[in-house]
Coordinates of C-alpha atoms and ligand atoms in Angstrom, one line a residue:
M1251 CA 19.1 12.9 -10.6
K1252 CA 17.5 14.9 -8.0
N1253 CA 13.4 14.9 -7.8
W1254 CA 11.0 16.3 -5.6
W1255 CA 9.3 12.9 -5.2
K1256 CA 12.6 11.4 -4.2
E1257 CA 12.5 13.9 -1.4
S1258 CA 8.8 13.4 -0.4
V1259 CA 7.2 11.5 2.2
V1260 CA 3.7 10.1 1.2
Y1261 CA 1.1 9.6 3.8
Q1262 CA -2.0 7.4 2.4
I1263 CA -5.5 7.8 3.1
Y1264 CA -8.1 5.0 2.9
P1265 CA -11.0 7.5 2.9
R1266 CA -13.7 5.2 4.4
S1267 CA -11.9 4.9 7.6
F1268 CA -10.1 8.2 8.1
C1269 CA -12.7 10.9 9.1
D1270 CA -16.3 11.2 9.0
S1271 CA -17.9 14.6 8.8
N1272 CA -21.6 14.2 8.1
G1273 CA -22.3 11.3 11.0
D1274 CA -23.2 8.3 8.6
G1275 CA -20.5 6.1 9.8
I1276 CA -18.6 6.5 6.7
G1277 CA -15.5 8.5 6.3
D1278 CA -15.8 11.2 3.5
I1279 CA -13.7 14.1 1.9
G1280 CA -15.3 16.7 4.3
G1281 CA -13.4 14.5 7.0
I1282 CA -10.2 14.6 5.0
I1283 CA -10.3 18.3 4.9
K1284 CA -11.2 18.8 8.5
R1285 CA -8.1 16.9 9.4
L1286 CA -5.7 18.6 6.9
D1287 CA -3.9 20.7 9.7
Y1288 CA -3.0 17.2 11.3
L1289 CA -1.3 16.1 8.4
K1290 CA 0.7 19.4 8.0
E1291 CA 1.6 19.0 11.3
L1292 CA 3.3 15.5 10.8
G1293 CA 5.2 17.2 7.7
I1294 CA 4.3 14.9 4.8
D1295 CA 4.6 15.9 1.2
V1296 CA 1.9 14.2 -0.7
I1297 CA -1.1 12.4 -0.1
W1298 CA -2.2 9.0 -2.0
L1299 CA -5.7 8.9 -1.7
S1300 CA -7.3 5.5 -2.1
P1301 CA -10.1 5.5 -4.7
V1302 CA -12.8 8.2 -4.0
Y1303 CA -15.0 7.5 -7.3
D1304 CA -18.4 6.5 -8.0
S1305 CA -18.4 2.7 -7.0
P1306 CA -21.0 0.1 -5.8
N1307 CA -18.3 -0.6 -3.3
D1308 CA -17.9 -4.5 -3.8
D1309 CA -14.2 -4.1 -3.1
N1310 CA -14.4 -0.6 -1.3
G1311 CA -14.2 1.8 -4.0
Y1312 CA -11.7 -0.6 -6.0
D1313 CA -14.5 -1.4 -8.3
I1314 CA -15.1 2.0 -10.4
R1315 CA -18.5 2.5 -12.1
D1316 CA -17.7 6.0 -13.3
Y1317 CA -14.1 7.4 -13.6
R1318 CA -15.2 11.2 -13.6
K1319 CA -17.5 11.2 -10.8
I1320 CA -17.2 11.2 -6.8
M1321 CA -19.0 8.3 -4.8
N1322 CA -22.0 9.7 -3.1
E1323 CA -20.9 8.6 0.2
F1324 CA -17.6 10.5 0.1
G1325 CA -18.9 13.9 -1.1
T1326 CA -19.2 15.9 -4.2
M1327 CA -16.8 17.1 -6.8
E1328 CA -16.9 20.4 -5.6
E1329 CA -15.9 19.2 -2.1
F1330 CA -13.2 17.2 -4.1
D1331 CA -11.9 20.4 -5.5
R1332 CA -12.1 22.0 -2.6
L1333 CA -10.0 19.3 -0.9
L1334 CA -7.4 19.5 -3.7
A1335 CA -7.2 23.7 -3.3
E1336 CA -6.8 23.2 0.7
L1337 CA -3.9 20.8 -0.1
H1338 CA -2.0 22.8 -2.5
Q1339 CA -2.5 26.0 -0.3
R1340 CA -0.7 24.1 2.4
K1341 CA 1.7 22.9 -0.1
I1342 CA 0.8 19.2 -0.4
R1343 CA 0.5 17.2 -3.2
L1344 CA -2.5 14.7 -4.2
V1345 CA -1.9 11.6 -5.8
M1346 CA -4.9 9.4 -6.9
D1347 CA -5.6 6.1 -7.1
L1348 CA -5.7 4.8 -10.8
V1349 CA -7.5 1.8 -11.1
V1350 CA -7.5 0.4 -14.6
N1351 CA -6.8 -3.2 -14.9
H1352 CA -10.4 -3.5 -14.1
T1353 CA -13.8 -1.6 -13.7
S1354 CA -16.9 -2.2 -12.0
D1355 CA -19.4 -4.5 -13.5
E1356 CA -21.8 -1.9 -13.5
H1357 CA -19.4 0.5 -15.3
S1358 CA -21.4 1.5 -18.6
W1359 CA -18.7 -0.1 -20.9
F1360 CA -19.4 -3.3 -18.9
V1361 CA -23.1 -2.9 -19.1
E1362 CA -22.7 -2.6 -22.9
S1363 CA -20.2 -5.2 -23.2
R1364 CA -22.1 -8.0 -21.7
K1365 CA -25.4 -7.1 -23.8
S1366 CA -24.1 -9.0 -27.2
K1367 CA -21.3 -10.5 -28.8
D1368 CA -21.2 -7.8 -31.3
N1369 CA -21.7 -4.9 -29.3
P1370 CA -19.2 -2.2 -29.8
Y1371 CA -17.9 -2.6 -26.3
R1372 CA -17.7 -6.1 -26.3
D1373 CA -13.8 -6.0 -26.8
Y1374 CA -13.4 -3.7 -23.7
Y1375 CA -13.2 -6.8 -21.6
I1376 CA -11.9 -10.4 -21.9
W1377 CA -14.5 -12.8 -23.0
R1378 CA -13.8 -16.5 -23.8
D1379 CA -15.7 -19.5 -24.6
G1380 CA -15.9 -22.3 -22.1
K1381 CA -13.5 -25.2 -22.7
D1382 CA -15.0 -28.8 -22.6
G1383 CA -17.9 -27.4 -20.4
K1384 CA -15.7 -25.6 -18.0
E1385 CA -13.7 -22.5 -17.5
P1386 CA -11.4 -21.3 -20.0
N1387 CA -8.1 -21.7 -18.0
N1388 CA -7.5 -22.8 -14.7
W1389 CA -6.7 -19.1 -13.3
G1390 CA -7.8 -18.5 -9.6
S1391 CA -9.3 -15.0 -8.7
C1392 CA -7.2 -13.4 -6.0
F1393 CA -10.3 -13.2 -3.8
S1394 CA -11.1 -16.8 -4.0
G1395 CA -13.0 -19.5 -6.6
S1396 CA -12.2 -19.3 -10.3
A1397 CA -11.3 -15.9 -12.3
W1398 CA -14.0 -16.7 -14.6
N1399 CA -17.6 -16.1 -14.5
Y1400 CA -19.9 -17.7 -16.9
D1401 CA -22.6 -15.0 -18.6
E1402 CA -25.9 -16.5 -19.3
E1403 CA -26.7 -13.6 -21.6
T1404 CA -24.0 -14.5 -24.3
G1405 CA -22.9 -18.0 -23.2
Q1406 CA -19.3 -16.8 -22.7
Y1407 CA -16.8 -16.1 -19.8
Y1408 CA -15.5 -13.0 -18.6
L1409 CA -12.1 -12.7 -17.2
H1410 CA -11.9 -11.1 -13.2
L1411 CA -8.7 -11.4 -11.5
F1412 CA -10.4 -10.0 -8.6
S1413 CA -14.0 -10.1 -7.7
K1414 CA -16.9 -11.3 -10.2
K1415 CA -17.8 -7.5 -9.6
Q1416 CA -14.4 -6.5 -11.3
P1417 CA -14.3 -7.5 -14.8
D1418 CA -10.6 -7.2 -16.3
L1419 CA -10.3 -4.7 -19.1
N1420 CA -8.7 -5.8 -22.3
W1421 CA -5.7 -3.5 -22.8
D1422 CA -4.9 -4.8 -25.9
N1423 CA -7.6 -2.8 -27.3
K1424 CA -6.6 0.4 -28.5
K1425 CA -10.1 2.0 -27.7
V1426 CA -9.7 1.2 -24.1
R1427 CA -6.1 2.7 -23.5
T1428 CA -7.2 5.8 -25.5
E1429 CA -10.3 5.9 -22.8
V1430 CA -7.9 5.4 -19.9
Y1431 CA -5.5 8.1 -21.4
D1432 CA -8.3 10.6 -21.9
M1433 CA -9.6 10.1 -18.3
M1434 CA -6.3 10.5 -16.9
K1435 CA -5.7 13.8 -18.6
W1436 CA -9.0 15.0 -17.3
W1437 CA -8.0 14.5 -13.9
L1438 CA -4.5 15.6 -14.3
D1439 CA -5.8 19.0 -15.8
K1440 CA -7.7 19.4 -12.7
G1441 CA -4.5 20.0 -10.9
I1442 CA -3.8 16.6 -9.4
D1443 CA -0.1 15.7 -8.8
G1444 CA 0.1 12.0 -10.0
F1445 CA -1.2 8.5 -9.8
R1446 CA -0.8 5.4 -7.8
M1447 CA -1.6 2.7 -10.4
D1448 CA -3.5 -0.2 -8.9
V1449 CA -2.0 -3.7 -9.7
I1450 CA -0.7 -2.3 -12.8
S1451 CA 1.9 -5.1 -13.6
L1452 CA -1.4 -7.3 -14.4
I1453 CA -2.7 -5.4 -17.2
S1454 CA -1.2 -7.2 -20.2
K1455 CA -2.1 -11.0 -20.2
E1456 CA -0.2 -13.9 -21.8
E1457 CA -0.9 -14.7 -25.3
G1458 CA -3.5 -17.4 -25.0
L1459 CA -4.3 -17.2 -21.6
P1460 CA -2.4 -20.4 -20.6
D1461 CA -3.0 -22.6 -17.5
G1462 CA -0.8 -21.5 -14.5
P1463 CA 0.3 -23.7 -11.6
A1464 CA -2.5 -24.7 -9.2
M1465 CA -2.1 -22.8 -5.8
I1466 CA -4.3 -22.3 -2.7
N1467 CA -6.7 -19.2 -2.8
G1468 CA -6.0 -17.8 -6.3
Y1469 CA -2.5 -16.6 -6.5
A1470 CA -2.0 -18.6 -9.4
S1471 CA -3.1 -16.0 -11.5
F1472 CA -1.0 -13.2 -10.4
N1473 CA 2.4 -15.1 -11.3
V1474 CA 1.0 -15.9 -14.7
A1475 CA -0.7 -12.6 -15.4
A1476 CA 1.9 -10.4 -13.9
N1477 CA 4.4 -8.5 -16.0
G1478 CA 3.0 -9.9 -19.3
P1479 CA 4.3 -9.4 -22.9
R1480 CA 3.1 -5.9 -23.3
V1481 CA 2.9 -4.3 -20.3
H1482 CA 6.0 -2.1 -21.0
E1483 CA 4.8 -1.1 -24.4
Y1484 CA 1.7 0.0 -22.8
L1485 CA 3.2 2.0 -20.2
Q1486 CA 5.7 3.8 -22.7
E1487 CA 2.7 4.6 -24.6
M1488 CA 0.9 6.1 -21.6
N1489 CA 3.9 7.7 -20.4
R1490 CA 4.3 9.3 -24.3
E1491 CA 0.6 10.4 -24.3
V1492 CA -0.1 11.3 -20.7
L1493 CA 2.6 11.4 -18.0
S1494 CA 5.4 13.0 -19.8
G1495 CA 3.3 16.1 -20.2
Y1496 CA 3.1 16.8 -16.4
D1497 CA 5.2 17.3 -13.3
I1498 CA 3.6 14.5 -11.6
M1499 CA 4.7 11.4 -9.4
T1500 CA 3.7 7.9 -10.4
V1501 CA 4.1 4.6 -8.5
G1502 CA 2.8 1.3 -10.1
E1503 CA 1.6 -1.4 -7.7
C1504 CA 3.6 -4.3 -9.0
S1505 CA 2.6 -7.6 -7.5
G1506 CA 4.9 -10.4 -8.7
V1507 CA 7.7 -7.9 -9.8
T1508 CA 11.2 -9.0 -10.2
L1509 CA 14.0 -6.6 -10.0
E1510 CA 14.6 -7.0 -13.8
E1511 CA 11.2 -6.1 -14.2
A1512 CA 11.2 -3.1 -11.7
A1513 CA 14.4 -1.6 -13.4
K1514 CA 11.8 -1.3 -16.6
Y1515 CA 8.9 0.0 -14.9
A1516 CA 10.8 2.6 -12.8
S1517 CA 14.1 2.9 -15.0
S1518 CA 15.8 6.3 -14.2
E1519 CA 15.5 7.3 -17.9
G1520 CA 11.7 8.1 -17.0
K1521 CA 10.0 6.0 -20.1
E1522 CA 7.5 4.7 -17.6
L1523 CA 6.8 5.0 -14.1
N1524 CA 8.7 7.0 -11.3
M1525 CA 8.7 4.0 -8.9
V1526 CA 7.0 0.6 -8.0
F1527 CA 5.7 -1.3 -5.1
Q1528 CA 7.1 -4.4 -4.7
F1529 CA 5.8 -7.1 -2.3
E1530 CA 8.5 -9.5 -1.4
H1531 CA 9.1 -8.1 2.2
M1532 CA 5.4 -8.6 2.6
D1533 CA 5.9 -12.4 2.0
V1534 CA 8.6 -13.2 4.1
D1535 CA 5.8 -14.2 6.6
G1536 CA 3.6 -16.2 4.2
D1537 CA 4.0 -19.5 2.6
P1538 CA 4.9 -19.5 -1.2
D1539 CA 1.3 -20.5 -2.3
N1540 CA -0.6 -19.0 0.6
K1541 CA -0.9 -15.8 2.7
W1542 CA -3.1 -17.3 5.2
T1543 CA -0.8 -18.4 8.1
D1544 CA 0.5 -16.7 11.2
K1545 CA 4.3 -17.7 10.8
K1546 CA 6.4 -15.1 12.1
M1547 CA 9.2 -13.4 10.0
H1548 CA 12.7 -14.4 10.5
L1549 CA 14.8 -11.2 10.4
P1550 CA 17.4 -12.7 8.1
D1551 CA 14.9 -13.1 5.8
L1552 CA 13.5 -9.6 5.7
K1553 CA 16.7 -8.4 5.5
A1554 CA 17.8 -10.1 2.5
V1555 CA 14.9 -9.1 0.7
M1556 CA 15.1 -5.2 1.6
T1557 CA 18.8 -5.5 0.6
K1558 CA 18.3 -7.1 -2.6
W1559 CA 15.9 -4.2 -3.4
Q1560 CA 17.9 -1.4 -1.8
K1561 CA 21.2 -2.6 -3.8
G1562 CA 19.4 -3.8 -6.9
L1563 CA 17.7 -0.5 -8.1
E1564 CA 20.2 1.8 -6.8
G1565 CA 21.1 4.1 -9.8
I1566 CA 19.1 2.1 -12.1
A1567 CA 15.3 2.9 -10.7
W1568 CA 13.8 4.2 -7.5
N1569 CA 12.2 2.1 -4.5
S1570 CA 9.1 3.0 -2.6
L1571 CA 9.6 2.2 1.1
F1572 CA 6.5 1.0 2.9
W1573 CA 5.5 -1.4 5.9
N1574 CA 1.9 -1.1 5.8
N1575 CA -1.3 0.0 3.5
H1576 CA -5.0 -0.8 3.1
D1577 CA -4.0 -4.5 2.3
Q1578 CA -1.6 -5.2 5.0
P1579 CA -2.0 -6.0 8.6
R1580 CA -0.6 -3.5 11.0
V1581 CA 3.5 -3.6 11.2
V1582 CA 3.8 -3.1 14.6
S1583 CA 1.6 -6.2 15.3
R1584 CA 3.3 -8.0 12.4
F1585 CA 7.3 -7.2 12.7
G1586 CA 7.4 -5.6 16.1
S1587 CA 5.2 -5.8 19.2
D1588 CA 1.8 -4.9 20.4
C1589 CA 1.9 -5.5 24.0
E1590 CA 1.8 -2.4 25.9
E1591 CA 5.1 -2.5 26.9
Y1592 CA 7.0 -2.6 23.7
R1593 CA 4.5 -1.1 21.1
E1594 CA 5.8 2.6 20.9
R1595 CA 9.3 1.3 21.0
S1596 CA 8.7 -1.3 18.2
A1597 CA 6.8 1.0 16.3
K1598 CA 9.4 3.6 16.4
M1599 CA 12.3 1.2 15.5
L1600 CA 10.3 0.0 12.7
A1601 CA 9.7 3.6 11.5
T1602 CA 13.4 4.1 11.9
C1603 CA 14.5 0.9 10.0
L1604 CA 12.6 2.0 6.9
H1605 CA 12.7 5.7 6.9
M1606 CA 16.6 5.5 6.8
M1607 CA 16.6 3.8 3.6
Q1608 CA 16.8 4.6 0.1
G1609 CA 13.5 5.4 -1.5
T1610 CA 10.3 7.0 -0.9
P1611 CA 8.7 6.5 2.2
Y1612 CA 5.0 5.8 2.4
V1613 CA 3.3 6.2 5.8
Y1614 CA -0.1 4.4 5.9
Q1615 CA -3.1 6.4 8.0
G1616 CA -2.5 5.2 12.0
E1617 CA 1.0 4.4 11.3
E1618 CA 2.1 7.5 12.5
L1619 CA 0.5 6.3 16.1
G1620 CA 1.5 2.8 16.2
M1621 CA -1.9 1.5 15.4
T1622 CA -2.1 -2.3 15.9
N1623 CA -4.0 -5.0 14.5
V1624 CA -7.6 -5.4 15.7
P1625 CA -9.1 -8.2 18.0
F1626 CA -11.9 -9.3 15.6
E1627 CA -14.1 -11.8 17.5
T1628 CA -16.1 -13.6 14.7
I1629 CA -16.2 -13.7 11.1
R1630 CA -19.2 -11.2 11.3
D1631 CA -16.8 -8.7 12.7
F1632 CA -15.0 -8.7 9.1
R1633 CA -15.8 -6.3 5.9
D1634 CA -13.3 -7.5 3.5
L1635 CA -14.3 -9.8 0.8
D1636 CA -10.9 -11.5 0.3
S1637 CA -10.9 -12.2 4.2
I1638 CA -14.4 -13.4 3.9
N1639 CA -14.3 -15.5 0.7
A1640 CA -11.1 -17.2 1.8
Y1641 CA -12.3 -18.1 5.4
H1642 CA -15.5 -19.8 3.4
E1643 CA -13.8 -21.4 0.8
L1644 CA -10.8 -22.7 2.6
T1645 CA -12.7 -24.1 5.6
E1646 CA -15.3 -25.6 3.1
K1647 CA -12.4 -27.3 1.3
G1648 CA -11.1 -28.6 4.6
I1649 CA -8.1 -27.2 4.2
F1650 CA -8.3 -25.5 7.3
T1651 CA -10.4 -25.7 10.2
R1652 CA -12.4 -22.6 11.3
E1653 CA -10.4 -22.0 14.2
E1654 CA -7.2 -21.9 12.5
M1655 CA -8.8 -19.6 9.6
M1656 CA -10.1 -17.4 12.5
K1657 CA -6.5 -17.1 13.7
Y1658 CA -5.2 -16.4 10.3
I1659 CA -7.4 -14.0 9.0
R1660 CA -7.4 -12.0 12.6
Y1661 CA -3.6 -11.8 12.1
K1662 CA -3.4 -11.3 8.1
S1663 CA -6.8 -9.5 7.3
R1664 CA -6.8 -6.3 5.4
D1665 CA -9.5 -5.0 7.9
N1666 CA -6.7 -4.8 10.3
A1667 CA -5.8 -1.8 8.5
R1668 CA -9.3 -0.5 8.0
T1669 CA -10.8 0.2 11.2
P1670 CA -11.4 3.8 11.7
M1671 CA -8.5 6.3 12.4
Q1672 CA -8.3 6.9 16.0
W1673 CA -8.4 10.8 16.7
D1674 CA -9.4 10.8 20.4
T1675 CA -11.2 9.3 23.2
S1676 CA -14.7 10.4 22.6
A1677 CA -17.1 7.7 21.2
Y1678 CA -16.2 5.9 18.0
A1679 CA -12.6 7.4 18.6
G1680 CA -13.4 10.7 17.3
F1681 CA -13.8 9.2 13.8
S1682 CA -17.6 9.4 13.7
E1683 CA -21.0 10.6 15.6
S1684 CA -22.3 7.2 14.7
A1685 CA -21.5 3.6 14.7
P1686 CA -18.9 3.3 11.8
W1687 CA -19.3 0.8 8.9
I1688 CA -16.4 -1.3 10.5
M1689 CA -15.8 -1.8 14.3
V1690 CA -13.3 0.5 15.9
N1691 CA -10.1 -0.9 17.8
P1692 CA -11.2 -0.9 21.5
N1693 CA -7.8 0.1 22.3
Y1694 CA -8.5 3.8 21.0
K1695 CA -8.7 5.0 24.8
R1696 CA -4.9 4.5 24.8
I1697 CA -4.2 4.8 21.2
N1698 CA -5.0 8.1 19.8
A1699 CA -3.9 11.4 17.6
K1700 CA -5.1 13.8 20.3
E1701 CA -3.0 12.1 23.1
Q1702 CA 0.1 11.7 20.9
M1703 CA 0.0 15.1 19.5
E1704 CA 0.3 16.4 23.2
R1705 CA 3.1 14.3 24.3
E1706 CA 6.6 14.9 23.0
T1707 CA 7.4 11.2 23.3
S1708 CA 4.7 9.7 21.2
V1709 CA 5.2 7.7 18.0
F1710 CA 3.4 10.7 16.0
H1711 CA 6.3 12.9 17.0
Y1712 CA 9.1 10.5 16.1
Y1713 CA 7.5 10.2 12.6
K1714 CA 7.6 13.9 12.7
K1715 CA 11.0 13.9 13.6
L1716 CA 12.1 11.2 11.0
I1717 CA 10.3 13.2 8.5
A1718 CA 12.0 16.3 9.0
L1719 CA 15.6 14.6 9.2
R1720 CA 14.7 13.3 5.5
H1721 CA 14.0 16.8 4.4
K1722 CA 17.1 18.2 5.9
H1723 CA 19.7 15.5 4.9
D1724 CA 20.5 14.4 1.3
I1725 CA 22.4 11.3 2.7
I1726 CA 18.7 9.9 4.0
V1727 CA 17.4 10.5 0.5
Y1728 CA 20.2 9.8 -2.0
G1729 CA 22.7 8.0 0.1
S1730 CA 24.0 4.5 -0.8
Y1731 CA 23.1 1.5 1.2
E1732 CA 25.1 -1.2 2.8
L1733 CA 24.1 -4.2 4.8
L1734 CA 25.9 -5.1 8.1
L1735 CA 25.4 -8.3 10.0
P1736 CA 23.5 -10.1 7.4
D1737 CA 22.7 -13.4 9.6
H1738 CA 22.3 -11.8 12.8
P1739 CA 18.8 -13.1 14.0
H1740 CA 17.9 -9.8 15.9
I1741 CA 19.8 -6.8 14.5
Y1742 CA 19.2 -4.7 11.3
A1743 CA 21.9 -2.6 10.7
Y1744 CA 23.2 -0.8 7.7
I1745 CA 25.2 2.0 6.5
R1746 CA 24.5 5.0 4.0
T1747 CA 27.0 6.8 2.3
L1748 CA 27.1 10.1 0.1
G1749 CA 30.3 11.5 -0.8
E1750 CA 32.3 12.0 2.5
Q1751 CA 29.2 11.5 4.8
K1752 CA 28.2 8.4 6.6
L1753 CA 25.2 7.2 8.2
L1754 CA 24.6 4.2 10.7
V1755 CA 21.4 2.8 11.4
V1756 CA 21.0 0.2 14.0
C1757 CA 17.6 -1.5 14.8
S1758 CA 17.0 -4.2 17.3
F1759 CA 14.2 -6.3 16.5
S1760 CA 14.2 -8.3 19.8
S1761 CA 12.1 -7.8 23.1
Q1762 CA 15.4 -8.7 24.8
T1763 CA 18.3 -6.7 25.4
V1764 CA 21.3 -8.0 22.8
T1765 CA 24.9 -7.2 22.6
Y1766 CA 26.1 -5.1 20.3
S1767 CA 29.2 -2.8 19.7
I1768 CA 29.1 0.2 17.5
P1769 CA 31.8 0.3 14.8
K1770 CA 35.0 1.9 15.6
E1771 CA 34.5 4.6 12.9
F1772 CA 31.1 5.8 14.3
E1773 CA 32.2 5.8 18.1
S1774 CA 32.4 9.5 18.0
G1775 CA 29.6 10.1 15.9
T1776 CA 26.5 12.2 16.7
V1777 CA 23.3 10.3 17.4
M1778 CA 20.7 11.7 15.1
I1779 CA 17.8 10.0 16.6
S1780 CA 16.9 7.2 18.6
N1781 CA 14.0 5.5 20.5
Y1782 CA 15.7 5.8 23.9
E1783 CA 17.1 8.6 25.9
T1784 CA 21.0 9.3 26.0
G1785 CA 20.9 8.2 29.5
E1786 CA 19.0 5.1 29.0
R1787 CA 21.4 3.6 26.2
K1788 CA 24.5 1.3 27.3
C1789 CA 27.5 0.9 25.5
G1790 CA 28.1 -2.5 24.2
E1791 CA 24.0 -3.6 23.9
L1792 CA 21.0 -2.7 22.6
K1793 CA 18.0 -2.3 24.9
P1794 CA 14.7 -4.1 23.6
Y1795 CA 13.8 -2.9 20.2
E1796 CA 16.2 0.1 20.4
A1797 CA 16.9 2.1 17.1
L1798 CA 19.8 4.3 16.7
V1799 CA 21.0 6.4 13.7
I1800 CA 24.5 8.0 13.9
L1801 CA 26.0 10.5 11.8
Q1802 CA 30.0 9.8 11.7
S1803 CA 31.0 13.3 11.7
S1804 CA 29.2 16.2 13.7
D1805 CA 30.2 19.3 12.0
L1806 CA 28.1 18.0 9.0
L1807 CA 24.8 18.2 11.0
Ligands
GLC454 C1 -4.9 -3.7 -5.2 C2 -5.7 -2.8 -4.0 C3 -6.5 -3.9 -3.5 C4 -7.7 -4.1 -4.4 C5 -7.0 -4.6 -5.6 C6 -8.1 -4.8 -6.7 O1 -4.3 -4.6 -4.9 O2 -4.7 -2.0 -3.3 O3 -7.2 -2.9 -2.4 O4 -8.4 -4.9 -3.9 O5 -6.1 -4.3 -6.0 O6 -8.5 -3.8 -7.3
CA455 CA1 -19.6 10.6 6.0

């Protein structure tokens, strides 16, 4: 079935790092409003806004103190309303982040909950007695250490799968669910266009909270807590009580999701969500139990994962397509090349490879410029608690040396995505008039929006073309997907088919020239887009990081 959210391209804004309008070094809503014409120019349809709610910022807004208030640093509710109106005027939709697996420990529910065992809010969170003087089970927090925190006041532990300032809500309590649904309706009635649901696969915990396998750095709890026994029941209830009443878009962040589970979360019958974020392709360069490595991705592994999801959900559910978000290092540094010679080529190649697939593509701020990882020098340059905690924990336990750990966080830290958006060559990259809350990538004089908007051959213009192509051709949105050359170490090639139409997508992940012949049936086709000029391309080979999209017959263009 056709849907507007299948035909859309989403742009993710991480407000703290997007644009600062009042010179305090912190991005804000005023800053987003200032840059709306830039987004319109890029051609995106929907914005996913990372949390802007009142928060003590232990995890940059993913720890919410008040769901119905805007964070002071970001502005006021009046400014938010203005942002929404200005977006709608430009025909851009707004999807908000919904963070309801946990709240901040400063949320009034938790403040009450921790007061006494018989407080009416006690059961809003997950409290347990210790076991033999230790934590109730072996779950680790995703941000290092135990997932349990002992609370002196009542002598019990509360569960926090993330930081100890992010206590997990108890979804088995109907009152919690009702509070969440009321809050969602409150935002939807304001006119927002949907939700991206933070770690939504974790909301229903296994009965009895059994021990999980021991793993480095907390990832154990992900595997035990993900896709719990009642998660689908709760999402179906949410759908009945809230979502189904609005024409909106919903995407669930589903860490640890399998194909079978995704087919339930995002089933085309529409009982739960529209689509999920799965993360298997973000694990191809990690170890099974540990993301802190600088291992390089092996292309056949990436192809296998992407293909599994492309084919596995076709006609059953809907994929979301992403290389980047605020939790991932920059893709050009990760799967492409950030050396100046190949940065733009490889950024365009990666964009082609993803945007020609079936699903809804997400562009993370700065990706459309080919922004790169950051040359952080010392641990003091980092702001992200995940990276900082992991650095201390893993070096103190002697699992890695400091040098190793610095290398790993420099490569994998979420802060790589969180340095200020690079707008122009002025001080602080045009992001702010004063020193930002996190360092600016020193490459901003070379890599910035102003320069790229003025130059036709830039990564920005290339994204603009890809987005326009998707709007024009149904085959890009709805066509089926078939992988070619699964074992080729350098080439990612696939075919999309819709009715009589066929589209060939060929991407080289190599910095060398590789031999390649276009399948016969495409020889007389039309090149829809490429990151090389016609004269530069050569028959029988692919240039470094070449990307090529060919439509079989030209009369359909
Ligand atoms: C999600 C968010 C991440 C956050 C975590 C806890 O994974 O994307 O930024 O730290 O949930 O809310
Ligand atoms: Ca500001």
